[in-house]
Short mmCIF file of C-alpha atoms (C1' of nucleotides) in Angstrom, two decimals:
data_model
loop_
_atom_site.label_atom_id
_atom_site.label_comp_id
_atom_site.label_asym_id
_atom_site.label_seq_id
_atom_site.Cartn_x
_atom_site.Cartn_y
_atom_site.Cartn_z
CA UNK A 10 0.50 -69.54 -4.46
CA UNK A 11 2.46 -67.24 -1.88
CA UNK A 12 0.69 -64.06 -3.58
CA UNK A 13 -2.94 -65.47 -2.98
CA UNK A 14 -2.30 -66.86 0.39
CA UNK A 15 -1.47 -63.84 1.77
CA UNK A 16 1.12 -65.16 4.02
CA UNK A 17 4.21 -67.17 3.54
CA UNK A 18 4.28 -70.59 3.42
CA UNK A 19 7.72 -70.70 5.41
CA UNK A 20 7.31 -67.89 7.56
CA UNK A 21 10.26 -68.67 10.36
CA UNK A 22 13.92 -68.19 10.35
CA UNK A 23 16.37 -69.15 12.24
CA UNK A 24 19.66 -67.07 12.55
CA UNK A 25 22.76 -68.65 13.08
CA UNK A 26 26.18 -66.68 13.47
CA UNK A 27 28.96 -68.58 11.98
CA UNK A 28 32.36 -68.91 14.23
CA UNK A 29 30.77 -65.89 16.06
CA UNK A 30 33.76 -65.71 18.93
CA UNK A 31 36.13 -65.81 16.04
CA UNK A 32 34.80 -63.68 13.73
CA UNK A 33 33.76 -60.83 16.09
CA UNK A 34 37.75 -61.34 16.94
CA UNK A 35 38.65 -60.67 13.30
CA UNK A 36 36.82 -57.83 13.05
CA UNK A 37 39.49 -56.29 15.35
CA UNK A 38 42.46 -58.14 14.40
CA UNK A 39 42.11 -58.61 10.44
CA UNK A 40 45.14 -60.57 10.60
CA UNK A 41 43.17 -63.88 12.05
CA UNK A 42 41.64 -64.02 8.86
CA UNK A 43 41.66 -67.13 6.26
CA UNK A 44 44.18 -68.55 9.10
CA UNK A 45 43.04 -71.47 11.57
CA UNK A 46 41.70 -69.56 14.99
CA UNK A 47 40.86 -71.36 18.38
CA UNK A 48 38.99 -69.06 21.36
CA UNK A 49 39.12 -70.73 24.38
CA UNK A 50 41.18 -70.55 27.66
CA UNK A 51 44.80 -71.42 28.26
CA UNK A 52 44.82 -73.35 31.71
CA UNK A 53 45.53 -76.98 31.79
CA UNK A 54 41.29 -77.49 32.36
CA UNK A 55 40.30 -75.34 28.90
CA UNK A 56 38.15 -75.98 26.47
CA UNK A 57 37.54 -74.31 23.03
CA UNK A 58 34.50 -72.14 23.00
CA UNK A 59 34.83 -71.24 19.24
CA UNK A 60 37.19 -72.89 16.00
CA UNK A 61 37.30 -70.94 12.90
CA UNK A 62 36.63 -73.35 9.61
CA UNK A 63 40.08 -73.49 8.85
CA UNK A 64 40.55 -75.32 11.82
CA UNK A 65 38.23 -76.99 12.19
CA UNK A 66 39.24 -79.27 9.39
CA UNK A 67 41.60 -80.40 11.50
CA UNK A 68 39.11 -81.98 13.63
CA UNK A 69 39.05 -79.35 16.04
CA UNK A 70 35.26 -78.04 17.61
CA UNK A 71 33.73 -76.38 20.02
CA UNK A 72 34.06 -78.07 23.71
CA UNK A 73 37.19 -80.04 23.11
CA UNK A 74 39.53 -79.98 26.02
CA UNK A 75 42.22 -77.00 24.23
CA UNK A 76 44.76 -79.31 24.73
CA UNK A 77 43.65 -81.80 22.11
CA UNK A 78 42.43 -78.96 19.85
CA UNK A 79 46.35 -77.81 20.21
CA UNK A 80 47.57 -81.05 19.41
CA UNK A 81 45.29 -81.84 16.19
CA UNK A 82 46.35 -78.29 15.15
CA UNK A 83 49.23 -76.58 16.60
CA UNK A 84 49.31 -74.22 13.85
CA UNK A 85 46.19 -72.66 15.10
CA UNK A 86 46.32 -68.86 16.87
CA UNK A 87 45.16 -68.80 20.17
CA UNK A 88 42.67 -66.13 21.42
CA UNK A 89 41.38 -66.20 25.35
CA UNK A 90 37.22 -65.36 24.92
CA UNK A 91 36.34 -61.93 25.75
CA UNK A 92 33.09 -62.08 26.70
CA UNK A 93 32.06 -58.30 27.16
CA UNK A 94 33.31 -57.96 23.30
CA UNK A 95 30.68 -61.09 22.19
CA UNK A 96 28.20 -59.60 24.37
CA UNK A 97 28.52 -56.11 22.40
CA UNK A 98 28.39 -57.75 19.15
CA UNK A 99 24.84 -59.85 20.12
CA UNK A 100 23.64 -56.79 20.72
CA UNK A 101 24.42 -55.15 17.27
CA UNK A 102 23.17 -58.09 15.48
CA UNK A 103 19.66 -58.47 17.67
CA UNK A 104 19.45 -54.93 16.57
CA UNK A 105 19.92 -55.57 13.19
CA UNK A 106 17.21 -58.95 13.40
CA UNK A 107 14.61 -56.64 15.41
CA UNK A 108 14.68 -53.73 12.48
CA UNK A 109 13.40 -56.46 10.47
CA UNK A 110 10.49 -57.76 12.71
CA UNK A 111 10.09 -57.20 16.45
CA UNK A 112 9.40 -61.10 16.29
CA UNK A 113 12.79 -62.26 17.72
CA UNK A 114 13.20 -65.20 19.72
CA UNK A 115 16.86 -65.44 21.12
CA UNK A 116 18.46 -68.53 21.90
CA UNK A 117 21.84 -67.75 22.58
CA UNK A 118 24.13 -64.95 21.89
CA UNK A 119 24.75 -65.64 18.57
CA UNK A 120 21.12 -67.45 17.05
CA UNK A 121 17.75 -66.35 16.68
CA UNK A 122 14.24 -67.33 15.47
CA UNK A 123 12.62 -64.93 13.37
CA UNK A 124 8.42 -65.13 12.91
CA UNK A 125 8.28 -63.18 9.46
CA UNK A 126 4.72 -63.43 8.70
CA UNK A 127 4.13 -59.84 8.98
CA UNK A 128 6.87 -58.59 6.48
CA UNK A 129 4.68 -60.12 3.73
CA UNK A 130 3.95 -56.83 2.28
CA UNK A 131 7.62 -55.87 1.89
CA UNK A 132 9.40 -58.97 0.51
CA UNK A 133 7.90 -61.42 -2.06
CA UNK A 134 9.63 -64.42 -0.23
CA UNK A 135 11.50 -65.59 2.51
CA UNK A 136 14.86 -66.27 0.79
CA UNK A 137 14.79 -62.61 0.31
CA UNK A 138 14.18 -61.71 3.30
CA UNK A 139 17.11 -64.02 4.42
CA UNK A 140 19.05 -62.50 1.75
CA UNK A 141 18.43 -59.24 2.84
CA UNK A 142 19.22 -59.94 6.82
CA UNK A 143 22.83 -61.68 5.88
CA UNK A 144 23.40 -58.72 3.85
CA UNK A 145 22.57 -55.95 7.16
CA UNK A 146 24.58 -58.34 9.44
CA UNK A 147 27.46 -58.23 6.94
CA UNK A 148 26.89 -54.45 6.55
CA UNK A 149 26.13 -53.74 9.83
CA UNK A 150 27.61 -55.49 12.50
CA UNK A 151 30.57 -57.00 9.78
CA UNK A 152 29.65 -60.51 10.53
CA UNK A 153 28.84 -63.73 8.26
CA UNK A 154 25.51 -65.55 9.25
CA UNK A 155 23.76 -68.56 7.62
CA UNK A 156 19.72 -69.09 7.94
CA UNK A 157 17.57 -71.39 7.71
CA UNK A 158 14.13 -71.05 6.45
CA UNK A 159 10.69 -73.71 6.93
CA UNK A 160 7.60 -73.77 8.09
CA UNK A 161 8.36 -74.23 11.96
CA UNK A 162 11.22 -73.79 14.22
CA UNK A 163 12.58 -76.99 14.49
CA UNK A 164 13.34 -77.48 10.63
CA UNK A 165 14.58 -74.09 10.53
CA UNK A 166 17.36 -74.87 12.87
CA UNK A 167 18.73 -77.54 11.08
CA UNK A 168 18.47 -75.69 7.75
CA UNK A 169 20.41 -73.33 9.12
CA UNK A 170 22.80 -75.70 10.08
CA UNK A 171 23.05 -77.57 6.19
CA UNK A 172 23.47 -73.92 4.96
CA UNK A 173 26.87 -73.36 7.19
CA UNK A 174 28.98 -71.61 6.61
CA UNK A 175 27.62 -68.05 5.15
CA UNK A 176 24.47 -69.57 3.15
CA UNK A 177 21.05 -69.93 3.16
CA UNK A 178 18.46 -72.80 2.85
CA UNK A 179 14.96 -73.05 2.88
CA UNK A 180 13.26 -76.15 2.98
CA UNK A 181 9.68 -75.63 0.99
CA UNK A 182 6.57 -77.07 2.77
CA UNK A 183 5.98 -80.24 1.83
CA UNK A 184 9.07 -81.69 1.73
CA UNK A 185 9.90 -81.90 5.35
CA UNK A 186 10.22 -85.58 5.65
CA UNK A 187 12.18 -86.07 2.95
CA UNK A 188 14.52 -83.44 4.12
CA UNK A 189 14.66 -85.25 7.44
CA UNK A 190 14.27 -88.77 6.98
CA UNK A 191 18.16 -89.95 5.58
CA UNK A 192 19.45 -88.11 8.64
CA UNK A 193 20.88 -89.02 12.25
CA UNK A 194 18.81 -88.92 15.34
CA UNK A 195 21.65 -87.12 16.48
CA UNK A 196 20.60 -83.97 14.86
CA UNK A 197 17.40 -83.99 16.24
CA UNK A 198 16.80 -80.78 19.10
CA UNK A 199 17.17 -82.64 22.14
CA UNK A 200 19.20 -85.81 21.17
CA UNK A 201 22.11 -86.12 23.24
CA UNK A 202 24.78 -88.40 23.86
CA UNK A 203 22.43 -90.31 26.61
CA UNK A 204 19.41 -90.22 24.34
CA UNK A 205 21.07 -91.38 21.36
CA UNK A 206 22.73 -94.06 22.79
CA UNK A 207 19.46 -95.26 24.23
CA UNK A 208 17.74 -95.07 20.79
CA UNK A 209 20.32 -97.12 19.54
CA UNK A 210 18.78 -99.79 21.85
CA UNK A 211 15.43 -99.53 20.06
CA UNK A 212 17.18 -99.91 17.17
CA UNK A 213 16.66 -96.67 15.87
CA UNK A 214 19.62 -94.12 14.21
CA UNK A 215 17.99 -92.07 11.52
CA UNK A 216 14.39 -90.15 11.44
CA UNK A 217 13.16 -92.76 9.10
CA UNK A 218 13.64 -94.96 12.18
CA UNK A 219 11.78 -92.87 14.68
CA UNK A 220 8.95 -92.49 11.99
CA UNK A 221 8.89 -96.15 11.79
CA UNK A 222 8.93 -96.67 15.56
CA UNK A 223 5.68 -96.29 17.99
CA UNK A 224 5.09 -93.05 19.59
CA UNK A 225 5.15 -95.36 23.04
CA UNK A 226 8.20 -97.06 23.00
CA UNK A 227 10.20 -93.61 22.27
CA UNK A 228 7.92 -92.20 25.17
CA UNK A 229 9.11 -95.70 27.18
CA UNK A 230 12.81 -95.32 26.52
CA UNK A 231 13.34 -91.61 26.41
CA UNK A 232 10.39 -90.49 28.73
CA UNK A 233 7.12 -88.79 28.63
CA UNK A 234 8.21 -84.99 27.30
CA UNK A 235 11.31 -86.10 25.02
CA UNK A 236 9.16 -89.19 23.20
CA UNK A 237 6.47 -87.50 22.81
CA UNK A 238 8.61 -84.17 21.33
CA UNK A 239 10.91 -86.56 19.42
CA UNK A 240 8.14 -88.37 17.69
CA UNK A 241 6.39 -84.73 16.39
CA UNK A 242 9.49 -83.71 15.20
CA UNK A 243 10.68 -86.89 12.97
CA UNK A 244 7.17 -86.18 11.45
CA UNK A 245 8.10 -82.45 10.60
CA UNK A 246 5.86 -81.50 13.54
CA UNK A 247 6.49 -78.45 15.67
CA UNK A 248 3.77 -76.02 16.58
CA UNK A 249 5.98 -74.13 18.98
CA UNK A 250 5.48 -69.87 18.30
CA UNK A 251 8.19 -67.53 17.97
CA UNK A 252 8.40 -65.76 21.59
CA UNK A 253 10.47 -62.80 22.04
CA UNK A 254 12.89 -63.48 24.58
CA UNK A 255 11.68 -63.34 28.51
CA UNK A 256 13.75 -62.49 31.20
CA UNK A 257 16.46 -64.87 32.53
CA UNK A 258 15.04 -67.28 34.88
CA UNK A 259 18.34 -68.18 36.78
CA UNK A 260 21.69 -66.20 36.84
CA UNK A 261 24.55 -68.14 38.24
CA UNK A 262 28.78 -68.19 38.85
CA UNK A 263 30.72 -71.15 38.73
CA UNK A 264 34.46 -71.89 37.89
CA UNK A 265 36.87 -74.40 37.16
CA UNK A 266 40.33 -74.21 39.44
CA UNK A 267 43.37 -75.27 36.98
CA UNK A 268 43.69 -77.68 40.34
CA UNK A 269 41.41 -78.86 42.57
CA UNK A 270 41.02 -76.99 46.03
CA UNK A 271 41.59 -78.83 48.88
CA UNK A 272 41.53 -76.46 51.94
CA UNK A 273 38.27 -75.57 53.45
CA UNK A 274 39.55 -72.46 54.28
CA UNK A 275 40.44 -71.74 50.28
CA UNK A 276 36.68 -73.15 49.73
CA UNK A 277 34.77 -70.92 51.79
CA UNK A 278 36.44 -68.15 50.37
CA UNK A 279 35.97 -69.00 46.71
CA UNK A 280 32.35 -69.35 47.48
CA UNK A 281 32.09 -66.09 49.18
CA UNK A 282 33.68 -64.47 46.01
CA UNK A 283 31.27 -66.11 43.84
CA UNK A 284 28.14 -64.96 46.15
CA UNK A 285 29.61 -61.21 45.74
CA UNK A 286 30.00 -61.83 41.97
CA UNK A 287 26.56 -63.32 41.89
CA UNK A 288 24.97 -60.67 43.82
CA UNK A 289 26.35 -57.79 41.30
CA UNK A 290 24.36 -59.17 38.93
CA UNK A 291 21.24 -59.77 40.75
CA UNK A 292 21.66 -56.26 41.63
CA UNK A 293 22.40 -55.18 38.37
CA UNK A 294 19.70 -57.06 36.69
CA UNK A 295 17.41 -56.06 39.74
CA UNK A 296 16.17 -58.66 40.96
CA UNK A 297 15.79 -61.14 43.59
CA UNK A 298 16.65 -64.74 43.66
CA UNK A 299 14.20 -66.56 45.82
CA UNK A 300 16.57 -70.30 45.56
CA UNK A 301 20.15 -70.48 45.97
CA UNK A 302 21.98 -73.29 44.45
CA UNK A 303 25.91 -74.45 45.52
CA UNK A 304 27.30 -76.49 43.52
CA UNK A 305 30.41 -78.62 43.64
CA UNK A 306 32.00 -81.17 41.15
CA UNK A 307 34.75 -82.94 42.88
CA UNK A 308 38.17 -84.18 41.35
CA UNK A 309 36.41 -87.31 39.86
CA UNK A 310 34.26 -85.04 38.09
CA UNK A 311 31.04 -86.01 40.23
CA UNK A 312 28.95 -83.18 40.79
CA UNK A 313 26.54 -82.46 43.54
CA UNK A 314 24.00 -79.74 44.16
CA UNK A 315 22.70 -78.06 47.48
CA UNK A 316 19.50 -75.83 47.18
CA UNK A 317 17.40 -73.77 49.57
CA UNK A 318 14.36 -72.00 48.91
CA UNK A 319 14.09 -68.53 50.86
CA UNK A 320 10.43 -67.07 50.85
CA UNK A 321 11.87 -63.05 50.72
CA UNK A 322 14.46 -63.77 48.24
CA UNK A 323 18.11 -62.65 48.72
CA UNK A 324 20.23 -60.64 46.78
CA UNK A 325 22.89 -58.97 48.99
CA UNK A 326 26.38 -61.00 48.86
CA UNK A 327 26.15 -61.16 52.86
CA UNK A 328 22.64 -62.98 52.53
CA UNK A 329 23.97 -65.05 49.43
CA UNK A 330 26.83 -65.98 51.77
CA UNK A 331 24.64 -67.00 54.78
CA UNK A 332 22.85 -69.08 52.56
CA UNK A 333 25.45 -70.78 50.78
CA UNK A 334 27.46 -71.01 54.12
CA UNK A 335 25.21 -73.27 55.17
CA UNK A 336 24.33 -75.32 51.88
CA UNK A 337 28.01 -75.91 52.34
CA UNK A 338 27.86 -77.35 55.74
CA UNK A 339 25.59 -79.74 53.91
CA UNK A 340 28.40 -81.00 52.00
CA UNK A 341 30.68 -83.87 52.77
CA UNK A 342 33.62 -83.98 50.70
CA UNK A 343 35.61 -86.82 52.57
CA UNK A 344 38.72 -85.54 51.54
CA UNK A 345 38.25 -85.19 48.23
CA UNK A 346 39.39 -82.34 46.08
CA UNK A 347 37.33 -79.56 45.02
CA UNK A 348 37.44 -78.66 41.09
CA UNK A 349 34.64 -76.55 40.74
CA UNK A 350 32.19 -74.17 42.49
CA UNK A 351 29.20 -72.57 41.84
CA UNK A 352 25.92 -70.35 42.97
CA UNK A 353 23.19 -69.64 41.66
CA UNK A 354 20.54 -68.10 41.85
CA UNK A 355 16.83 -68.97 40.78
CA UNK A 356 12.97 -68.05 40.70
CA UNK A 357 14.27 -65.02 40.43
CA UNK A 358 11.97 -61.80 41.23
CA UNK A 359 9.23 -64.22 41.90
CA UNK A 360 8.42 -63.16 45.51
CA UNK A 361 4.51 -63.41 46.35
CA UNK A 362 4.49 -62.79 49.67
CA UNK A 363 5.11 -58.96 51.04
CA UNK A 364 8.30 -58.96 52.66
CA UNK A 365 8.96 -57.36 56.32
CA UNK A 366 12.21 -55.04 55.42
CA UNK A 367 14.30 -54.39 58.44
CA UNK A 368 16.35 -51.27 59.21
CA UNK A 369 19.65 -53.42 58.48
CA UNK A 370 17.91 -54.89 55.37
CA UNK A 371 17.11 -51.53 53.87
CA UNK A 372 20.56 -50.39 55.02
CA UNK A 373 22.55 -53.29 53.25
CA UNK A 374 19.98 -52.46 50.42
CA UNK A 375 21.51 -49.17 49.86
CA UNK A 376 24.93 -50.32 50.77
CA UNK A 377 24.65 -52.74 47.99
CA UNK A 378 23.50 -50.52 45.32
CA UNK A 379 26.26 -47.99 46.13
CA UNK A 380 29.24 -50.56 45.59
CA UNK A 381 27.84 -51.64 42.63
CA UNK A 382 27.76 -47.98 41.14
CA UNK A 383 31.18 -47.24 42.63
CA UNK A 384 32.35 -50.65 40.87
CA UNK A 385 30.57 -49.38 37.32
CA UNK A 386 32.46 -46.23 37.69
CA UNK A 387 35.77 -47.64 39.05
CA UNK A 388 36.21 -51.42 38.15
CA UNK A 389 35.06 -54.26 39.91
CA UNK A 390 37.87 -54.27 42.34
CA UNK A 391 37.30 -50.77 43.52
CA UNK A 392 35.01 -52.14 46.10
CA UNK A 393 35.57 -55.48 47.62
CA UNK A 394 34.26 -57.38 50.88
CA UNK A 395 36.36 -57.23 54.23
CA UNK A 396 36.89 -60.77 53.89
CA UNK A 397 38.48 -60.45 50.40
CA UNK A 398 40.60 -57.42 50.68
CA UNK A 399 44.47 -58.04 50.95
CA UNK A 400 44.29 -60.99 50.38
CA UNK A 401 46.82 -62.94 48.00
CA UNK A 402 45.03 -64.39 44.24
CA UNK A 403 43.66 -68.16 44.40
CA UNK A 404 46.47 -68.92 41.91
CA UNK A 405 49.49 -67.47 44.15
CA UNK A 406 47.90 -69.65 47.53
CA UNK A 407 47.52 -72.98 45.05
CA UNK A 408 51.65 -72.33 44.19
CA UNK A 409 52.29 -71.62 47.74
CA UNK A 410 50.71 -74.76 48.97
CA UNK A 411 53.40 -76.62 47.52
"C1'" DT B 23 40.61 -86.31 24.25
"C1'" DC B 24 39.81 -86.25 30.54
"C1'" DT B 25 36.21 -82.72 29.77
"C1'" DG B 26 34.46 -74.14 30.53
"C1'" DG B 27 30.71 -71.46 31.81
"C1'" DG B 28 26.23 -69.71 30.63
"C1'" DG B 29 21.80 -71.18 31.13
"C1'" DT B 30 17.07 -74.29 30.27
"C1'" DC B 31 13.70 -78.30 30.94
"C1'" DC B 32 12.41 -82.94 32.80
"C1'" DT B 33 12.21 -86.33 36.19
"C1'" DA B 34 11.26 -88.45 40.78
"C1'" DG B 35 10.76 -88.69 45.47
"C1'" DG B 36 9.19 -86.98 49.60
"C1'" DA B 37 6.67 -83.83 52.54
"C1'" DC B 38 2.73 -81.75 53.39
"C1'" DC B 39 -2.25 -80.77 52.85
"C1'" DC B 40 -7.13 -81.79 51.46
"C1'" DT C 4 -7.55 -98.87 61.99
"C1'" DC C 5 -2.19 -100.33 57.68
"C1'" DT C 6 -4.24 -97.31 54.65
"C1'" DG C 7 -6.60 -92.98 48.98
"C1'" DG C 8 -6.33 -89.79 45.56
"C1'" DG C 9 -5.58 -86.31 44.46
"C1'" DG C 10 -2.72 -81.44 44.29
"C1'" DT C 11 1.58 -78.13 45.23
"C1'" DC C 12 6.27 -77.25 46.80
"C1'" DC C 13 10.70 -78.66 47.49
"C1'" DT C 14 15.25 -80.74 46.25
"C1'" DA C 15 18.88 -83.36 43.54
"C1'" DG C 16 20.04 -84.83 39.64
"C1'" DG C 17 20.93 -85.25 34.81
"C1'" DA C 18 20.32 -84.08 29.91
"C1'" DC C 19 20.66 -81.07 27.00
"C1'" DC C 20 21.56 -76.51 23.88
"C1'" DC C 21 25.45 -72.81 22.54
#
DNA sequence: TCTGGGGTCCTAGGACCC
DNA sequence: TCTGGGGTCCTAGGACCC
């Protein structure tokens, strides 16, 4: 049929790297092979970033508090995360994927959709492409991947999940309903803890239940967008095309402290640090942020945000700090300790109106760019704002506070 | 089990305008 | 004069994903 139809019946692939962070670590530390490995921080509030399949048999999974993971699997080897290394590996992975087709849509560092319609003349069927990609990834990057292959994105994603680890699964066109209906709704894209609970109220727990429900009841319970989306997905329909990733829409920096911060001066210093870190990333990305959002999570985990739109956009540490300080003033912490602080820049480069630059702006811009160049060459600490120079680290101060 | 850091998208209310 | 029906923008919060 495919030979005469001129295109694949299942033209969408979902490629998902297996235990990505763990496998990247194993590339440089072969002794980690075949052993339970946990990638994650070591602090009291750290969570598991990635668990090897050996560790998963002990009931350990991503996002689990590290303390609990170690309780369940004490023999696991702990490895601190190295995001720089993972990003580098990710670029190699995407290079391989793009060598097959330019129609690659990254979802995160370690997974992507591919539209393989254009490979009709080079391969007999989608499965051979999936296997060729897996071989290339293993040969060129040294990492295992699983691939799902289907008529649309959503089915392909579930298929890759079923194929794990280190496998391939094709869901033939026409068999989508049989494939999906026995599954828990929890596996549908967009159904998390909250929606799952909402669906339970409607007596819905499987995809078959969703199919039996009415679209109106779903929309009422889950909201317009998710309700409709779910209804379509449950019937195996998903028209979304594979669109190569566009630029980031927001950039953020946040940090959870080992112990809650209680000093205003300390809180301001940390926000100021975030502003400068964020500025570095904005400058390197060559964008300005038109909205700035300050995020505060209190000791009891309640989280609030305050944001402001700046017509011309901002990118320098000082400008971000000016805005952040205003936002900070709008927060009443009522004596509560602060667990997390974050600063985010949104609506990147969305500046439409012409901006009148003052001499000081120009000077600042040049200074920020120069500072970034120095940091690129001599390290992140080579140039720091005066406010942060010669001050002890936050950990030290937290201890001293006692 | 006491919950990271980086993102995306959706909802809802209010201000404001015509 | 106690009162419409849009539309857009901004802000805050939250769900969800890896």
